[in-house]
Amino acid sequence: MRLKKTNWSRDGGWTFVEAMLSVVIMSIMVLGLTIVLMAFREHLDRSWSIRVMDQYGNDVIERLTHELRNAVDVSVRNSYGNTQEIIISYLDPNYLDRTYKHRWRADLHTNQIKVDNAPIDPFFPPRKPGRGESYQILQFTLTKFGVLTPNPDENREAHFRNQAFLNATYDIRFKVRYNRNAINPGERNWSYEKEYSNRVYLRNKNLPIRNRVD
Amino acid sequence: MSVKFKKWRQDEGGIDFIQLIVGLMIISIAAVGTLQALYYGYDQLDFQMRYRKAISIARSHVEYIQGRLHSDYSDKRFSDLQFTAGNLNNPDIKLLDQRDPSRDYDDIYCEVSHGPMVPVNLPDTKGDDYWPISVYVRWSEPGENDVVPIHMVHFAARMVPAGF
C-alpha cells in the first residue's frame, strides 16, 4: 500500500507557514498558561492567608473557651473599637478560698489578642507579610446569651430564660479581616472577613463552690 | 516490521507539525488535570473548615443544653418537657458559613437538633445522676441538592442536674 503523504509531514523540514503557525500556537499556549498560573498563585496566596487567620481565630476561641470553663466568674468592660476586656477569675487550686485573674484584650495596634499583656501567639500576624497584606481585628466580645447573635431565634429565646442561666451563658465572638491591597496597576484591593464564635456555660458560677469566694 | 515503523526508524531527527500539535495537546490535558486536582483540594479545605464550624456549633448547642439543664429546668414546666423531648423533627436553622461577600455565593445554613433526653439514675445513688445529650448538625455543601442534608456532625455529652 502506498502511504499518502500530506503536506504536514515531510522529511525536508518545516515550511515558513508551519513554523509561523507553531510559534503562534505555542505563544497562545504559554500566554494562557501564564495567566492561569498567576491567577492560581494569587488564589493560593489568599487561601494560605485565610488558613493562617482560621488557625489563629480557632486558637483564640479554644483557649478562651477553656479558660471560661474553669472560671468562677467573669467581668467584661468595653475597650477600643468593637472589642472588650474580659477579666476571668479562677479558684486558686492551692487555696480554694482565693482567686486569681486573667485579663484578655484585643490590642488593635499590633492586631493581637493578649492575656495579661502577653500575646497568645507571637507569630500572628505573620512577621513577613507580603506587599499590601495586613490583618485587622474587627471584633472581640463576650456577650450574654442571645444579645449578639446571627440567629434571631436565640435572641427571642433569651427572654424566656432565668437570670441564673443568663448570668452564666456567654457567647464569644472574634472577627478578623484580611486585607490585600493593590500593588501593581490594574489590581484591585481585596479583603476577607471571618467571624469565629463559641458559647460557654460557666458551670462553676452556679455551683455551691462559688459561695466560698463570695 | 511495518512500513510505518521502518519510516520512524529512518527518521533522523526533528519533529513534524503533527507531532508538535499532539505534544501540545498532551501538555494541555495534563495541565487541565493538574489544575482540576488543585481546585478539588481547595474545595476540600473549605469543606474541612465548615466541618470544624459545624462541630463548634454542635458544641455551642451542647453548652446551651447543659446550661438549661443545670440552671433553668423544671420538670413541672411544659416548655421544659418539650425541650427534653428533643427537636429532631423540627430542627433550628443556624448560619454555618458566611461566604466571600465579593462573590455571588450563597451563605450556608445548617440544621441543629437534639435527641430526647432522659435522666439516668444509677442504682447506688439517690435522684437523677446525669442527662445524656445528643446534638446533630446537618448541612449541604454547595452544589448538593439533596432534600435531606447528607453531611452531619453528632456530638454527645452529659450534664449533671442542679444541686448534684
Short mmCIF file of N, CA, C and O in Angstrom, two decimals, chain B residues 12 17 20 33 37-38 46 64 66 73 85 92 101 118 134 145 157:
data_model
loop_
_atom_site.label_atom_id
_atom_site.label_comp_id
_atom_site.label_asym_id
_atom_site.label_seq_id
_atom_site.Cartn_x
_atom_site.Cartn_y
_atom_site.Cartn_z
N GLU B 12 15.59 10.95 10.92
CA GLU B 12 16.87 11.31 11.52
C GLU B 12 16.81 12.57 12.39
O GLU B 12 17.75 13.31 12.52
N PHE B 17 4.92 18.79 12.17
CA PHE B 17 3.87 19.65 12.74
C PHE B 17 2.85 18.83 13.53
O PHE B 17 2.38 19.24 14.60
N LEU B 20 4.10 18.02 16.90
CA LEU B 20 4.06 19.21 17.77
C LEU B 20 2.66 19.42 18.34
O LEU B 20 2.48 19.63 19.54
N GLY B 33 -5.80 18.74 33.99
CA GLY B 33 -5.96 17.73 35.05
C GLY B 33 -5.34 18.18 36.36
O GLY B 33 -5.95 18.07 37.42
N ALA B 37 -7.23 19.09 39.93
CA ALA B 37 -6.87 18.46 41.20
C ALA B 37 -6.61 19.50 42.28
O ALA B 37 -7.04 19.35 43.43
N LEU B 38 -5.95 20.60 41.89
CA LEU B 38 -5.67 21.66 42.86
C LEU B 38 -6.97 22.32 43.34
O LEU B 38 -7.15 22.59 44.52
N ASP B 46 -12.06 23.92 52.16
CA ASP B 46 -13.28 24.65 52.53
C ASP B 46 -14.24 23.75 53.30
O ASP B 46 -14.82 24.15 54.30
N TYR B 64 -25.46 25.20 75.58
CA TYR B 64 -26.79 25.77 75.85
C TYR B 64 -27.66 24.76 76.60
O TYR B 64 -28.30 25.10 77.61
N GLN B 66 -26.68 22.16 78.36
CA GLN B 66 -26.12 21.93 79.69
C GLN B 66 -26.51 23.06 80.64
O GLN B 66 -26.87 22.83 81.79
N TYR B 73 -34.21 24.57 84.61
CA TYR B 73 -35.04 23.43 84.23
C TYR B 73 -35.98 23.05 85.38
O TYR B 73 -35.57 23.02 86.54
N ALA B 85 -37.84 16.59 75.25
CA ALA B 85 -38.31 15.60 74.25
C ALA B 85 -37.50 15.68 72.96
O ALA B 85 -37.58 14.80 72.10
N ASP B 92 -33.57 23.61 64.51
CA ASP B 92 -33.30 25.05 64.37
C ASP B 92 -32.42 25.25 63.15
O ASP B 92 -31.58 24.41 62.84
N PRO B 101 -18.22 37.69 50.49
CA PRO B 101 -19.27 38.60 50.03
C PRO B 101 -18.96 39.25 48.69
O PRO B 101 -19.85 39.78 48.04
N VAL B 118 -33.28 11.71 78.54
CA VAL B 118 -33.90 11.02 79.68
C VAL B 118 -32.84 10.92 80.78
O VAL B 118 -31.75 10.42 80.54
N SER B 134 -27.49 14.40 73.08
CA SER B 134 -27.02 14.14 71.70
C SER B 134 -27.44 15.30 70.82
O SER B 134 -28.63 15.61 70.73
N ASN B 145 -28.01 19.09 46.13
CA ASN B 145 -29.43 19.45 46.18
C ASN B 145 -30.28 18.39 46.85
O ASN B 145 -31.46 18.26 46.57
N ALA B 157 -22.75 14.36 74.84
CA ALA B 157 -22.21 14.91 76.09
C ALA B 157 -23.14 14.50 77.24
O ALA B 157 -24.16 13.84 77.02
#
